[in-house]
Coordinates of C-alpha atoms in Angstrom, one line a residue:
M12 CA 120.9 138.6 -60.7
A13 CA 122.5 136.5 -62.5
D14 CA 125.6 134.3 -60.5
D15 CA 128.9 134.1 -61.0
K16 CA 130.1 130.9 -62.6
P17 CA 131.6 130.7 -65.8
A18 CA 130.0 130.8 -69.1
E19 CA 129.3 126.7 -70.5
P20 CA 131.2 126.1 -74.0
A21 CA 128.5 126.8 -76.5
L22 CA 127.0 124.0 -78.4
V23 CA 127.0 124.2 -82.2
K24 CA 124.6 121.9 -84.3
D25 CA 124.4 120.4 -87.5
I26 CA 121.3 119.7 -88.8
D27 CA 120.8 115.8 -87.1
G28 CA 121.6 118.2 -83.8
A29 CA 125.2 116.2 -83.8
P30 CA 127.4 118.0 -81.5
T31 CA 130.2 120.1 -83.2
P32 CA 133.9 121.0 -82.7
Q33 CA 133.0 125.1 -83.6
A34 CA 132.2 124.3 -79.9
T35 CA 133.4 127.8 -78.9
I36 CA 132.6 131.5 -79.8
S37 CA 134.6 134.0 -78.0
Q38 CA 132.2 136.5 -76.2
P39 CA 133.0 139.8 -74.3
R40 CA 134.4 138.9 -70.7
V41 CA 132.0 139.6 -68.1
D42 CA 133.5 141.1 -65.1
S43 CA 130.3 141.9 -63.0
D44 CA 126.5 141.4 -62.2
A45 CA 125.9 145.5 -63.2
D46 CA 127.4 144.4 -66.7
I47 CA 125.6 141.2 -67.3
E48 CA 122.1 143.1 -66.3
G49 CA 122.9 146.6 -66.8
N50 CA 121.9 149.5 -64.0
G51 CA 121.2 152.3 -66.4
G52 CA 123.7 155.0 -68.0
E53 CA 127.2 154.0 -69.0
D54 CA 126.6 150.2 -67.6
S55 CA 123.8 149.6 -70.5
A56 CA 125.5 150.9 -73.0
T57 CA 128.6 149.2 -72.8
L58 CA 126.3 146.1 -72.5
K59 CA 125.0 146.8 -75.9
R60 CA 128.3 147.2 -77.9
K61 CA 129.4 144.1 -76.7
M62 CA 125.8 142.3 -77.1
K63 CA 126.2 144.4 -80.5
A64 CA 129.3 142.9 -82.3
S65 CA 129.9 143.7 -86.4
K66 CA 127.8 141.9 -88.7
T67 CA 131.2 141.4 -90.5
G68 CA 133.1 140.3 -87.8
Q69 CA 136.8 141.2 -85.8
R70 CA 139.2 141.5 -87.7
P71 CA 142.0 138.5 -86.1
E72 CA 144.5 140.1 -83.4
C73 CA 147.4 138.8 -85.1
F74 CA 146.4 141.6 -87.6
R75 CA 147.9 144.5 -86.7
T76 CA 145.6 146.7 -90.2
T77 CA 143.6 145.8 -91.9
V78 CA 146.0 146.6 -95.1
Q79 CA 147.8 143.6 -93.5
E80 CA 144.7 141.1 -93.1
V81 CA 143.5 141.4 -97.2
L82 CA 147.8 141.5 -98.0
F83 CA 147.8 138.2 -96.2
V84 CA 144.3 136.7 -97.6
F85 CA 145.8 137.5 -100.8
M86 CA 149.2 135.6 -100.4
A87 CA 147.7 132.8 -98.9
T88 CA 145.7 132.1 -102.0
I89 CA 147.9 132.9 -104.0
G90 CA 149.9 130.0 -101.6
L91 CA 147.4 127.7 -102.4
A92 CA 147.7 128.3 -105.8
T93 CA 150.7 127.6 -106.7
S94 CA 150.8 123.8 -106.9
T95 CA 147.3 124.5 -110.0
F96 CA 149.1 127.8 -111.3
L97 CA 152.5 125.8 -112.1
T98 CA 150.5 123.3 -113.5
G99 CA 148.5 125.4 -115.8
T100 CA 151.8 126.9 -117.3
T101 CA 153.4 123.7 -117.5
I102 CA 150.7 122.3 -119.3
I103 CA 150.5 125.1 -121.9
V104 CA 154.3 125.3 -122.7
T105 CA 154.8 121.2 -122.8
A106 CA 155.1 120.7 -126.5
A107 CA 156.9 123.5 -127.2
I108 CA 159.3 122.0 -124.5
G109 CA 159.8 118.3 -125.9
K110 CA 160.0 119.8 -129.2
D111 CA 163.1 122.2 -127.5
L112 CA 164.4 119.4 -125.8
G113 CA 164.0 116.4 -128.1
M114 CA 161.6 114.3 -125.6
S115 CA 159.9 111.5 -125.4
Q116 CA 155.9 111.2 -125.6
G117 CA 156.7 110.0 -121.8
Q118 CA 159.1 112.1 -120.7
I119 CA 156.2 115.3 -122.1
T120 CA 154.6 113.2 -120.2
W121 CA 156.3 113.3 -116.8
T122 CA 156.9 117.1 -117.1
A123 CA 153.8 118.3 -116.6
A124 CA 152.9 114.8 -114.0
A125 CA 156.2 115.1 -111.7
P126 CA 154.7 117.6 -109.6
T127 CA 151.5 116.4 -109.3
L128 CA 153.5 113.5 -107.7
T129 CA 156.0 115.1 -105.1
A130 CA 153.2 117.4 -104.6
G131 CA 150.4 114.5 -103.4
A132 CA 153.1 112.7 -102.0
F133 CA 154.5 114.6 -99.4
Q134 CA 151.8 116.9 -98.0
L135 CA 150.5 115.0 -95.3
A136 CA 154.5 114.9 -94.0
L137 CA 154.9 118.8 -95.0
G138 CA 151.6 120.1 -93.2
Q139 CA 152.7 117.9 -90.1
L140 CA 156.4 119.8 -90.0
A141 CA 153.9 123.4 -90.3
D142 CA 152.5 123.2 -87.2
L143 CA 155.7 121.5 -85.1
L144 CA 158.2 123.8 -86.3
G145 CA 156.5 127.2 -87.2
R146 CA 153.9 127.7 -90.1
K147 CA 155.4 131.1 -90.9
A148 CA 159.2 129.8 -91.8
M149 CA 157.6 127.1 -93.9
F150 CA 155.5 129.3 -95.5
L151 CA 158.5 131.3 -96.6
F152 CA 161.1 128.5 -97.7
G153 CA 158.7 127.0 -100.0
M154 CA 158.1 130.5 -101.9
G155 CA 161.7 131.1 -101.4
C156 CA 162.5 127.9 -103.2
F157 CA 159.4 127.9 -105.9
S158 CA 160.7 130.5 -106.8
I159 CA 164.9 129.2 -106.9
C160 CA 163.4 126.1 -108.2
S161 CA 161.5 127.6 -111.2
L162 CA 164.6 130.0 -112.0
I163 CA 166.9 127.2 -113.1
A164 CA 164.5 125.1 -113.9
A165 CA 164.3 127.7 -117.0
F166 CA 167.6 126.8 -118.3
A167 CA 167.1 123.2 -118.6
Q168 CA 168.8 121.9 -121.0
N169 CA 168.1 118.1 -121.3
P170 CA 164.7 116.1 -120.5
F171 CA 166.1 114.2 -117.3
W172 CA 167.1 117.9 -115.2
A173 CA 163.0 119.3 -117.0
D174 CA 161.2 116.4 -115.3
I175 CA 163.7 116.4 -112.0
L176 CA 163.2 119.9 -111.4
C177 CA 159.7 120.2 -112.2
G178 CA 159.4 117.4 -109.4
I179 CA 161.3 119.7 -106.9
L180 CA 158.9 122.5 -108.0
G181 CA 155.6 119.9 -106.7
L182 CA 157.8 119.6 -104.1
A183 CA 158.1 123.0 -103.0
S184 CA 154.4 123.6 -103.9
A185 CA 153.7 121.5 -101.2
M186 CA 155.4 123.4 -98.8
V187 CA 153.6 126.3 -99.2
V188 CA 149.9 125.0 -98.9
P189 CA 149.4 123.5 -95.5
P190 CA 151.5 126.2 -93.4
A191 CA 149.0 128.8 -95.4
I192 CA 145.9 127.0 -94.9
G193 CA 147.2 126.4 -91.2
I194 CA 148.0 130.6 -90.8
L195 CA 144.6 131.2 -92.6
G196 CA 142.1 128.6 -89.8
A197 CA 144.1 129.8 -86.7
A198 CA 143.8 133.9 -87.6
Y199 CA 140.2 132.8 -88.1
S200 CA 139.1 130.6 -85.8
V201 CA 135.7 132.6 -85.0
P202 CA 132.7 132.1 -87.4
S203 CA 131.8 135.8 -89.1
R204 CA 131.1 137.1 -92.1
R205 CA 134.6 138.5 -92.1
K206 CA 135.9 134.6 -92.2
N207 CA 133.1 133.8 -95.0
W208 CA 135.3 136.1 -97.2
A209 CA 138.8 135.3 -96.6
F210 CA 137.9 131.9 -97.4
A211 CA 136.1 132.2 -100.2
A212 CA 139.2 135.0 -101.6
F213 CA 141.1 131.7 -100.7
S214 CA 139.2 128.8 -101.9
A215 CA 139.8 130.7 -105.5
G216 CA 142.9 129.7 -105.1
N217 CA 143.0 126.1 -106.6
P218 CA 140.6 126.3 -109.2
L219 CA 141.8 129.4 -110.4
G220 CA 145.3 128.6 -110.4
F221 CA 144.7 126.4 -113.2
A222 CA 143.9 129.5 -115.3
M223 CA 145.9 132.1 -114.5
G224 CA 148.9 129.7 -114.7
S225 CA 147.9 129.2 -118.1
I226 CA 147.4 132.5 -119.1
A227 CA 150.5 133.7 -117.6
G228 CA 152.6 131.1 -119.1
G229 CA 151.2 131.8 -122.2
I230 CA 151.8 135.4 -122.7
A231 CA 155.4 134.8 -121.4
A232 CA 155.7 131.6 -124.3
R233 CA 154.3 133.6 -126.8
I234 CA 156.3 136.9 -126.2
F235 CA 160.0 134.9 -125.6
D236 CA 159.3 131.1 -125.6
W237 CA 158.7 128.8 -123.0
R238 CA 161.7 129.6 -120.8
A239 CA 160.5 133.0 -120.5
S240 CA 157.4 131.0 -118.4
F241 CA 159.5 130.0 -115.6
I242 CA 161.5 132.5 -115.3
L243 CA 157.9 134.8 -115.0
L244 CA 157.6 132.4 -112.0
A245 CA 160.2 133.1 -110.8
I246 CA 159.7 136.9 -110.6
I247 CA 156.3 136.4 -109.1
W248 CA 157.4 134.2 -106.4
A249 CA 160.4 136.1 -105.3
V250 CA 158.6 138.9 -105.0
M251 CA 155.5 137.0 -102.9
A252 CA 158.3 135.4 -100.2
V253 CA 159.8 139.2 -100.0
A254 CA 156.4 140.7 -98.8
S255 CA 155.6 137.8 -96.8
I256 CA 158.2 138.5 -94.5
W257 CA 156.1 141.3 -93.3
V258 CA 152.4 140.4 -94.2
V259 CA 152.1 137.2 -93.0
P260 CA 151.8 137.4 -89.4
G261 CA 154.6 135.5 -87.1
N262 CA 151.6 134.8 -84.0
V263 CA 150.0 132.1 -85.5
E264 CA 151.9 129.0 -84.5
A265 CA 150.6 126.0 -83.3
F266 CA 153.3 125.9 -80.1
E267 CA 154.0 127.8 -77.0
P268 CA 157.0 130.3 -77.9
A269 CA 160.7 128.4 -77.1
P270 CA 164.3 128.2 -78.4
F271 CA 164.5 126.5 -81.9
K272 CA 166.5 123.8 -80.5
E273 CA 163.7 122.6 -78.1
R274 CA 161.3 123.3 -80.6
L275 CA 163.2 120.5 -83.2
K276 CA 162.9 118.2 -79.7
I277 CA 159.6 118.3 -79.7
A278 CA 159.3 117.9 -83.5
L279 CA 161.5 115.3 -84.0
E280 CA 159.5 113.4 -81.3
Q281 CA 156.1 113.9 -82.3
F282 CA 156.6 113.4 -86.2
D283 CA 155.2 110.3 -88.1
L284 CA 158.6 109.4 -89.9
V285 CA 157.0 106.3 -90.4
G286 CA 153.8 107.6 -91.8
T287 CA 155.6 109.9 -93.2
M288 CA 157.5 106.9 -95.5
L289 CA 154.6 105.1 -96.3
T290 CA 153.0 108.0 -97.6
V291 CA 155.7 109.3 -99.7
L292 CA 156.2 105.8 -101.2
G293 CA 152.8 104.8 -101.6
V294 CA 151.1 108.3 -103.0
G295 CA 154.4 108.1 -104.9
L296 CA 154.5 104.0 -106.7
L297 CA 150.5 104.7 -107.3
T298 CA 150.8 108.1 -109.1
A299 CA 153.7 106.8 -111.0
A300 CA 151.3 103.7 -111.8
L301 CA 148.9 105.5 -112.7
T302 CA 150.5 108.4 -114.9
L303 CA 152.4 105.7 -117.2
G304 CA 149.3 103.3 -117.1
P305 CA 148.3 105.3 -120.3
S306 CA 151.2 105.0 -122.6
D307 CA 153.1 102.0 -121.6
G308 CA 150.0 99.9 -121.1
W309 CA 148.0 99.2 -118.2
K310 CA 149.4 95.1 -118.1
T311 CA 153.5 95.7 -118.0
G312 CA 154.9 94.8 -115.0
H313 CA 155.9 97.9 -113.5
V314 CA 152.6 99.1 -113.9
I315 CA 151.1 96.6 -112.3
A316 CA 153.8 96.2 -109.4
M317 CA 153.9 99.6 -108.3
L318 CA 150.1 99.7 -108.5
I319 CA 149.7 96.5 -105.7
V320 CA 152.9 97.8 -103.8
G321 CA 151.5 101.5 -103.5
F322 CA 148.2 100.3 -103.2
A323 CA 149.5 97.6 -100.1
L324 CA 151.9 100.7 -99.1
L325 CA 148.9 102.8 -98.6
V326 CA 146.8 100.1 -96.4
A327 CA 149.6 99.3 -93.9
F328 CA 150.1 103.5 -93.5
I329 CA 146.0 103.3 -92.2
F330 CA 146.6 100.9 -89.8
W331 CA 150.0 102.6 -88.8
E332 CA 148.0 105.7 -88.0
S333 CA 145.9 103.7 -85.6
Y334 CA 148.7 103.1 -83.6
W335 CA 150.6 106.3 -83.7
E336 CA 150.3 108.8 -80.8
H337 CA 150.6 111.7 -83.4
P338 CA 149.5 110.8 -86.7
L339 CA 150.3 111.7 -90.1
M340 CA 145.8 111.5 -90.2
P341 CA 144.0 111.1 -87.0
L342 CA 141.8 108.4 -88.4
H343 CA 138.8 109.8 -86.2
I344 CA 137.8 112.5 -88.6
W345 CA 136.6 110.0 -90.7
R346 CA 134.0 108.5 -88.3
D347 CA 131.9 111.4 -89.1
K348 CA 129.7 110.7 -91.7
T349 CA 128.8 114.5 -93.2
F350 CA 133.1 114.9 -93.4
C351 CA 133.5 112.0 -95.6
L352 CA 130.6 112.6 -98.0
L353 CA 131.7 116.3 -98.8
V354 CA 135.1 114.7 -99.3
A355 CA 134.0 112.1 -101.6
V356 CA 131.7 115.0 -103.9
V357 CA 133.9 117.5 -103.6
L358 CA 137.3 115.0 -104.9
F359 CA 134.4 113.7 -107.8
G360 CA 133.7 117.5 -108.6
I361 CA 137.7 118.7 -108.8
M362 CA 138.9 115.8 -110.8
S363 CA 135.8 116.0 -113.3
F364 CA 137.5 120.0 -113.1
N365 CA 141.1 119.1 -113.8
S366 CA 140.3 116.7 -116.4
S367 CA 137.8 119.0 -118.3
N368 CA 139.8 121.5 -118.1
F369 CA 143.4 119.3 -119.1
W370 CA 141.8 118.2 -122.5
L371 CA 140.1 121.3 -123.4
A372 CA 143.1 122.7 -123.3
L373 CA 144.4 120.2 -125.7
F374 CA 141.7 120.1 -127.8
M375 CA 142.3 123.9 -128.6
Q376 CA 145.8 123.0 -129.2
E377 CA 145.7 120.2 -131.2
I378 CA 142.1 120.2 -133.1
W379 CA 142.3 124.1 -133.8
S380 CA 145.6 124.7 -133.9
Y381 CA 145.6 127.3 -131.2
D382 CA 148.9 128.9 -130.1
A383 CA 149.3 129.4 -126.3
L384 CA 148.3 132.6 -126.0
K385 CA 145.4 132.0 -127.7
V386 CA 144.5 128.6 -125.4
A387 CA 145.2 131.5 -122.3
V388 CA 143.0 134.2 -123.9
H389 CA 140.1 132.0 -124.6
L390 CA 140.3 130.8 -120.8
L391 CA 140.3 134.2 -119.6
P392 CA 136.8 133.7 -119.2
Q393 CA 137.3 131.1 -116.3
V394 CA 138.9 133.2 -114.3
I395 CA 137.0 136.5 -114.7
A396 CA 133.9 134.2 -113.7
G397 CA 135.8 132.1 -111.0
I398 CA 136.0 135.7 -109.1
I399 CA 132.8 136.4 -109.1
W400 CA 131.4 132.6 -108.3
N401 CA 133.2 133.2 -105.4
V402 CA 131.7 137.3 -103.9
V403 CA 128.6 134.7 -104.9
A404 CA 129.6 132.0 -102.2
A405 CA 131.1 134.4 -99.4
S406 CA 127.6 136.2 -99.8
I407 CA 125.4 132.9 -99.1
L408 CA 127.4 130.6 -97.1
H409 CA 125.4 132.2 -93.7
K410 CA 122.5 132.3 -95.2
V411 CA 121.7 129.0 -97.7
N412 CA 121.9 125.7 -96.3
N413 CA 125.4 124.5 -98.0
T414 CA 124.1 121.2 -98.8
I415 CA 122.0 122.9 -101.5
I416 CA 124.5 125.1 -102.6
T417 CA 127.1 121.9 -102.7
G418 CA 123.9 120.4 -105.1
V419 CA 123.8 123.3 -107.0
A420 CA 127.9 123.1 -107.4
A421 CA 127.5 119.2 -108.6
L422 CA 124.6 120.2 -111.3
A423 CA 127.2 122.7 -112.6
Y424 CA 130.1 119.9 -113.0
L425 CA 127.7 117.8 -114.7
G426 CA 126.1 120.4 -117.1
A427 CA 129.3 121.9 -117.9
N428 CA 130.6 118.7 -118.8
L429 CA 128.1 117.6 -120.6
L430 CA 128.3 120.4 -122.9
L431 CA 131.8 119.6 -123.8
T432 CA 130.4 116.4 -125.6
F433 CA 128.6 118.1 -128.2
Q434 CA 131.4 120.3 -129.1
K435 CA 132.8 119.1 -132.8
A436 CA 136.0 120.7 -134.3
H437 CA 133.8 123.2 -136.7
T438 CA 131.5 124.4 -133.2
T439 CA 132.1 128.0 -132.3
Y440 CA 133.6 128.5 -129.4
W441 CA 130.7 130.2 -127.5
A442 CA 128.3 127.8 -128.9
F443 CA 129.1 124.9 -126.0
I444 CA 132.9 126.2 -124.3
F445 CA 132.2 128.7 -123.6
P446 CA 128.9 128.3 -121.5
S447 CA 131.0 125.1 -119.7
L448 CA 133.9 127.0 -118.6
I449 CA 131.2 129.7 -117.0
A450 CA 129.2 126.5 -115.4
N451 CA 132.3 124.3 -114.5
V452 CA 133.9 127.4 -112.2
I453 CA 130.8 127.2 -110.2
G454 CA 131.1 123.9 -109.0
A455 CA 134.6 124.6 -108.0
D456 CA 133.5 127.7 -106.3
F457 CA 130.9 126.9 -104.3
Q458 CA 132.3 123.5 -103.3
F459 CA 135.5 124.6 -102.2
N460 CA 134.3 127.7 -99.8
V461 CA 132.1 125.0 -98.2
A462 CA 135.1 121.8 -98.4
N463 CA 137.3 124.0 -97.0
M464 CA 135.2 125.9 -93.7
Y465 CA 134.4 122.5 -92.9
V466 CA 137.4 120.9 -93.5
M467 CA 139.1 123.6 -91.5
Q468 CA 136.9 122.5 -88.3
A469 CA 137.9 118.9 -88.5
L470 CA 140.7 119.2 -86.2
P471 CA 141.3 121.3 -83.5
T472 CA 143.8 125.4 -84.2
H473 CA 147.0 123.3 -82.9
Q474 CA 146.8 120.9 -86.4
Q475 CA 145.2 123.1 -88.6
S476 CA 148.2 122.9 -91.7
L477 CA 148.2 119.3 -91.2
A478 CA 143.6 119.4 -92.3
G479 CA 144.7 121.4 -95.5
G480 CA 147.3 118.7 -95.7
I481 CA 145.5 115.8 -95.7
F482 CA 142.7 118.0 -97.9
N483 CA 144.8 118.6 -100.5
M484 CA 146.8 115.3 -100.9
L485 CA 143.0 114.0 -101.7
I486 CA 143.1 116.4 -104.6
R487 CA 146.5 116.0 -105.7
L488 CA 146.0 112.5 -105.7
G489 CA 142.0 112.3 -107.0
S490 CA 143.3 114.9 -110.0
T491 CA 146.3 112.4 -111.0
I492 CA 143.5 109.3 -111.6
S493 CA 141.5 111.3 -112.8
L494 CA 144.0 112.2 -116.0
G495 CA 144.9 108.7 -115.6
I496 CA 141.7 107.5 -116.6
S497 CA 141.0 110.0 -119.1
T498 CA 144.4 109.8 -121.1
A499 CA 143.1 105.7 -121.0
V500 CA 139.9 106.2 -123.1
Y501 CA 141.6 108.8 -124.9
S502 CA 144.6 106.6 -126.4
S503 CA 142.4 103.8 -126.1
V504 CA 139.5 105.1 -129.0
K505 CA 141.7 106.8 -131.0
E506 CA 144.0 103.7 -131.4
A507 CA 140.9 101.7 -132.3
Q508 CA 139.6 104.6 -134.6
G509 CA 143.5 105.0 -136.3
R510 CA 144.1 107.5 -139.1
D511 CA 140.9 107.8 -140.9
G512 CA 138.7 108.4 -137.9
D513 CA 136.9 111.8 -136.6
E514 CA 140.2 113.5 -134.5
N515 CA 136.8 115.1 -131.9
T516 CA 135.9 111.9 -131.2
P517 CA 138.9 110.9 -128.4
F518 CA 138.4 114.2 -126.6
R519 CA 134.9 113.6 -126.6
M520 CA 135.0 110.2 -125.0
A521 CA 137.9 111.8 -122.6
Y522 CA 135.2 114.5 -121.6
F523 CA 132.9 111.8 -121.1
V524 CA 134.9 110.6 -117.8
S525 CA 134.8 114.0 -116.6
V526 CA 131.1 112.9 -117.1
G527 CA 131.2 110.6 -115.0
L528 CA 132.7 111.8 -112.4
A529 CA 130.6 114.5 -112.0
A530 CA 127.7 112.8 -111.8
L531 CA 129.5 110.5 -109.3
G532 CA 129.8 113.4 -106.7
F533 CA 126.0 114.2 -107.7
L534 CA 125.2 110.8 -106.0
F535 CA 126.5 111.6 -102.8
V536 CA 125.2 114.7 -102.4
P537 CA 120.8 113.7 -101.0
F538 CA 123.3 112.3 -98.0
L539 CA 125.0 115.1 -97.2
R540 CA 123.6 117.1 -93.8
I541 CA 125.1 120.6 -93.8
G542 CA 123.9 124.2 -92.9
T543 CA 125.0 127.3 -92.7
Q544 CA 128.4 127.9 -92.4
G545 CA 130.3 131.6 -91.0
N546 CA 127.2 133.1 -89.1
S547 CA 129.0 135.0 -86.7
P548 CA 128.2 135.1 -83.0
D549 CA 125.5 138.3 -83.0
E550 CA 123.2 136.0 -85.4
T551 CA 123.3 133.4 -82.9
D552 CA 120.8 133.1 -80.3
V553 CA 122.8 134.5 -77.5
A554 CA 121.7 135.9 -74.2
K555 CA 122.1 139.8 -72.4
A556 CA 125.0 138.1 -70.0
G557 CA 126.6 137.3 -73.1
L558 CA 126.7 134.1 -73.1
V559 CA 126.0 131.6 -75.3
K560 CA 123.2 129.9 -76.1
E561 CA 122.7 126.6 -78.4
L562 CA 123.2 128.3 -81.6
P563 CA 120.4 127.2 -84.6
K564 CA 120.5 123.4 -86.1
D565 CA 121.6 123.9 -89.2
N566 CA 124.8 125.3 -88.3
G567 CA 126.1 122.3 -89.9
V568 CA 129.9 121.5 -89.4
L569 CA 131.4 118.5 -88.1
D570 CA 129.5 115.9 -85.9
E571 CA 131.7 114.0 -83.7
T572 CA 134.6 115.9 -81.6
P573 CA 137.3 113.9 -79.9
A574 CA 137.6 114.4 -76.2
S575 CA 141.3 115.3 -76.7
W576 CA 141.1 118.4 -78.4
E577 CA 140.2 120.2 -74.8
K578 CA 143.1 119.1 -73.5
E579 CA 145.0 119.6 -76.3
D580 CA 144.6 123.0 -76.7
E581 CA 144.7 123.5 -73.5
E582 CA 148.7 122.7 -73.9
R583 CA 149.1 125.1 -76.9
R584 CA 148.9 128.4 -77.7
T585 CA 146.1 129.2 -79.9
I586 CA 143.8 131.7 -81.5
T587 CA 140.9 132.6 -79.9
G588 CA 137.6 130.0 -80.0
S589 CA 139.3 126.5 -80.8
D590 CA 138.4 125.0 -78.1
S591 CA 136.1 121.7 -79.1
E592 CA 133.2 120.3 -77.1
K593 CA 133.7 117.0 -76.2
Q594 CA 131.2 114.2 -77.0

């Protein structure tokens, strides 16, 4: 006869046997000894029903129906894609904007760079604010702001306001991403195949957003003009904002229900204002320097000054975070070796992905003289393939060692970019570009699925938006760095060969930058230690009593969990299954 002692928390371990934060899995409550051992009849049947959970997992309690759940996952995916969707739209119409408004080359560059700068600079601060003030409220506000600013941007009459409004659009997109990640992470706190499918759909947002934005913007610009692209953005996000009122659940916040004034007071006490100023200025200056460097020259005084000051501010930010009680970026997450390696692999991979996509789109416009619609059509296979590969990723995350999945993705990145280096001006699209698009999105989809599942477990449930903010801030900054490096290479090669040189050579050298970045990402893969992720509780070794034993060693997630998490989560209302084990 089992005793009545409470169940010990489940110990989830990675390949090396290190304890992880995915430590507690909600199980059916055991009310009596009869329930544990079963005494025949209905008790035994009840026990079997409790032990045999659906392989797909239960629908999170925050969703009233499965329809609402599906619609929310779709909404969260659109939210994650907001920034890259905007990037794809602006890049595809930058030439038309510059011609219509009489922009200089530098002003045209800022049209595409301003959203990335503001999104990266404010990502961490907005992630913490979403957790403190309300995820749903910030999500709705961000969607609404993005729609309104898109509409205003469509009527810009001069280069100054076009660049300013694009920067505000980047800020609005940064408001949407952290709360979307926070709600998704809190809702799907228990590992299951259902969670795998939700995160697979969600992970498609970042890599597919660029291609979808290019297609939508290209079609609108072809039928009307560049202003129609921004009007289309305004319409889409307005519809999404209104639908979000009913679709986004409101009971997945990181705080106990309380009057807004009381929550605001707590938020002001805990908000990392100094850290916010340091990151906004540091990331902003660093991003601005990387954007201006290729056009103004890396040796110019203002570029060097911005690089030095920006880097110094980010170093100061790290020191401040070790002091502040409620940091924007808890430094303990970097003590986990696997977390650091995974972020490095994904960062280098997405840097190569964004850079090669940018230069490929420009290649089609400048070398093949394609208009926006033709470029969009030729990028369409990447969207279709991305959907397919996400389905594959969701099906294998809980079966195949995630280190292997990450390695396959890194090889796909490398192969895809190598293919582009063989592309010449008169080579057919089907020879190198088409297979490159298919392979490149394998890397993005597979790595984002693994990383999103892992990174969301880096912080407890009440900091899920902040976890997403950290990851996306690094991606934004990394993308800016990759474009800065590749632009410098492109410009130097083009200038060196003169007017009589091969027009394809600068693009080829820019592709080699992506090859180098993909190769750097692959170098970290052998040191990763991630097992399967997303195994449902019934797929683990669960005792008859419904008590959770040690999970398989290949169920790899984080290696270290701060002991304070348990206390923190007890003080907040969180979704079931968010308690963290102590070190």
